[in-house]
Each structure stands twice: as structure tokens, then as C-alpha cells.
Amino acid sequence: MGLRPANRLSSEQSPKSKLFLLKININTEDKHRYNSRLKSQLRVFFMIDKKVLISGGGIAGLTLGILLKEKGWEPLVIERDTAVRTEGYMMGFFGTGWDVADRMGLLSDIKKVHYPIDYLEYVDWNGDPHFPAVPIERVRKAFRGKFAFLRRPDLEFILFNRALASGVRIRFGTTIQSIKEEENGLQVVFNDGTMSAFQLLFGADGVHSNVRELIFGPESQFARYLGYYVAAFHTPNHDYCIGRSLEIYEEPGRIAWFYPLDANCMDAVYIFRHDNVGYLPHEKRLAFVQEQFDGADWIAEDTLKKVSSSKPIYFDAMEQIVMPDWYKGRIALLGDACGCLTLTAVQGSHMAMAGAYVITQELERYSGDYQSAFTTYQQFLKPFVDRKQNDAIRFAGQLVPSSRTKMVFRYPLIRLIFNKFFLSHFLNLLGAKSILVNYS
């Protein structure tokens, strides 16, 4: 018989009945395993304040905020940006992400998002396909219908709206200046100088996590650079004829993907090999990408030239975050902050949502005993993340061809992968099945 949080005890229960609960536990639990658990349960037993702070208003942070709110916690989500982000790249949504969205009741909103992408084509310098186009419906059938194209901002807006509807408090333009852990909670000072107390803190603030920097140390300790940079942006009112196809154009050392959004708009994703140049100011990023695609054929160079320097683009190094531990005391990391996979794994958002789901379930399972919850969260999820990070490293070497000879030889392999007889097997390797299937 386990201890329950104070706010779950009925008002009719007397102090004597509470002591009886404690007595039952002491008489029936193994004492050697019980001592540390008892201390944690006692803290939760008398806990009235269930305020938690989530740093990061992206996919991981918003998912966690929604789920914790549903379980009776009082989350505050803070985000350094001044509004929900609009820049980001197109992604395939399936597997674990689809599973968590289903459990959260978000699939109806996700299915309302639709883009006119019917085919996938690898094209040459003139825009002609290297091999017959792959029907996206073939991919969707291989996922048994559980697949959708989403822009990253699409998913964030869906989660943001659900968070507001659930009563989750969100503060934009806010970051953490300092964190002090005390016996009964955390004291957090924000960038505006104000201070607040919280029971728990979650760092869901991305690959360049501020929480990780404050608690675990500088990013350089955990960063693993894969040798690429990625940029993504929106091109309204273009005059390129890409039809209803995801068009992929590549040259040695660089590749560009073009996604139709409607008849006149498209999203573009550019990836290129480059030594790590460190932090680049926002105003220099577009010029840096343009320089790397100078002289590129088809529409690759021309599209970049037409991007307005006044509009923000998504830009970052393709960098993994590898950590031995994801939590310390009352503070836990999730998503890219502790286990960034990079775009090559095509499952970053999926793992972010899974992390939020598992943390919430474990806090519920252990009645708010955060030490046990965080331990189980890491024990369950980290092996999956470690494996997918290693897969991403292997795939990164093949993502962008280093020579025209390799380009020629890889097209037959790509065509074979998308053959209807092999596609399901390939997608299973990619993560078509949810990692939460056997999670209880």
C-alpha cells in the first residue's frame, strides 16, 4: 500500500488515518529498499505546491506542459523567443510521435494539416528525374496510414493551442538567469530579475539549452558535430515549377530539398558539408548559406538569392548532444537538450514527445517521487536515443554525396529502398514502430 500525495487525500481522512498509512508501509516494505523511498514519499505526501517550471516552448516543452497539467501539476512554460516560432523545416510525422499525439488526442488537428506532396523525386541540373518518381501514397501505405507531412511550426502551433486550452501558463521573452536548489524546492531567478519557487524544473530548451549550461556545464562537453549545417526557409510567390513533388537536388558536398506548400509557395531545406565555424550571428547566416551554394545548378542558387535578408531562417549546425545523465536533483532535461538526434535521424520531435510522455507517466506512477521517476525515465528512454544517435551518425555519412561518382552509384540503391517490396523493412529501421508499444 503506497503513500499518496496530500492533495489526493480526502478531507475526511484524519491525522490518525494518515499515520496508519505510514505504519502499513513501514511494516510491509523491505527496510533496506524502503528508507530512501520513504523520504521522497513523505516530501510528496505533505506537498501542497505542485508548481513546476519548463524552460522551452517548443515541441518537448509544450507536450510536457499539457501532460503535466492534465495530471494535476501547475506548469509554467517559459520561452526565450517573443512568440511561437514560424521558421522550421518540413518533416515526416509517424511512429513514436504519431503514437504520443494519438494518446493526447491531437490526431484530428494533425490530419487537418495537408500539403500537396504526392511524389518524391531526385532531379538533375535541369530538373529532370534520375529515376521514376516515388508515390507518397506508397510511403503512407507502408506506415499503414499513420504518416503526415508537417512543418515543425505546424506541430508547435497545434501544441501551443492545446496548451492554452488546457490552462498551461506560457511566458514569452523569458529565460533563466540562475537556479538554486534547496531542501524543499528550487529558487529560480529570471532574466527580468524576478524570483519564483518551483518543485521541479525541466530543461526542454533545445540543443543550445540554457538549463543544461547552468546545471551540467558548457555545451562543448556534450556536443558531437556531424560535419554539416542545415538551413530552412519559406519562399512565397515563387515561379518555379515543382508541381506536387518533393524535389531533391544534390551536388558533391551539398543538397537541397524543395517542398510545395501550395501553387505559389514552397519550403526549402539546404544541407552542406562544412567545418564547424561556431556561433554565427543571425544577420550573417543567410549570406553564409548563399556562399556555400554559389554556382549551384537547377534552382538551388537562384532560390537562395531571392530570400529576403529581413526574414529569419532556420539555421544550425548538425550537432548531437550526448550526456551520461539526463537529470540532477530536481532538474531533468528532455528532447534535444539531452539527446539531440539531428535531422538525419528524422525522429527528433518524436523522441521529444516520448520524453515528455514518459516523464509524466513516471511522476504519476511514483506519486511525485521525482528521484524514482527521473531514474526510470532515463533507464527507459536513453537506450533508444543512444541507438538512434549512432544510426544518425552512420546515415550522416551517406546523406550528402562527396563526389559525382558516389551520386551515380547511390541512385539505384535509393530506388531499391523505395521499392514497394523493401520499403516497409526500411521504414521499420527508420522508426515506423513506436518505442512506446511495450511501455506500461
Short mmCIF file of N, CA and C in Angstrom, two decimals, residues 69 71 89 116 120 138 143 152 174 193 251 311 321 331 408 414 419:
data_model
loop_
_atom_site.label_atom_id
_atom_site.label_comp_id
_atom_site.label_asym_id
_atom_site.label_seq_id
_atom_site.Cartn_x
_atom_site.Cartn_y
_atom_site.Cartn_z
N LYS A 69 -0.17 19.22 -16.79
CA LYS A 69 -1.39 19.93 -16.38
C LYS A 69 -2.55 18.95 -16.23
N LYS A 71 -2.39 16.00 -15.29
CA LYS A 71 -2.17 15.16 -14.11
C LYS A 71 -2.22 15.95 -12.80
N TYR A 89 11.58 23.41 -40.56
CA TYR A 89 11.65 22.60 -41.77
C TYR A 89 10.48 21.61 -41.82
N PRO A 116 0.33 19.68 -50.68
CA PRO A 116 0.18 18.99 -51.97
C PRO A 116 1.44 18.24 -52.39
N LEU A 120 7.91 11.92 -54.63
CA LEU A 120 9.29 12.24 -54.25
C LEU A 120 10.17 12.00 -55.46
N ARG A 138 2.53 5.37 -51.55
CA ARG A 138 3.24 4.11 -51.26
C ARG A 138 3.88 4.18 -49.88
N PHE A 143 3.33 2.89 -43.88
CA PHE A 143 3.13 3.31 -42.49
C PHE A 143 1.72 2.96 -42.01
N ARG A 152 7.61 21.87 -38.92
CA ARG A 152 7.84 21.90 -37.47
C ARG A 152 6.98 22.97 -36.79
N THR A 174 11.32 35.13 -22.02
CA THR A 174 11.77 34.87 -20.65
C THR A 174 12.82 33.77 -20.64
N GLY A 193 14.86 39.73 -13.49
CA GLY A 193 15.20 39.95 -12.09
C GLY A 193 14.23 39.38 -11.09
N GLU A 251 24.48 18.00 -55.26
CA GLU A 251 25.80 18.11 -55.88
C GLU A 251 26.81 17.65 -54.83
N LYS A 311 13.97 38.54 -43.33
CA LYS A 311 13.16 37.47 -42.74
C LYS A 311 14.07 36.42 -42.11
N ILE A 321 23.70 15.99 -29.03
CA ILE A 321 24.03 16.19 -27.63
C ILE A 321 24.06 14.81 -26.97
N ILE A 331 16.02 18.57 -11.19
CA ILE A 331 16.09 19.11 -12.54
C ILE A 331 16.32 17.99 -13.55
N VAL A 408 26.13 8.84 -58.65
CA VAL A 408 25.67 7.93 -59.69
C VAL A 408 25.36 6.55 -59.11
N ILE A 414 18.84 3.98 -53.77
CA ILE A 414 17.67 4.73 -53.31
C ILE A 414 16.41 4.20 -53.97
N ASN A 419 11.35 0.75 -53.35
CA ASN A 419 10.57 -0.30 -53.99
C ASN A 419 9.53 -0.82 -52.99
#
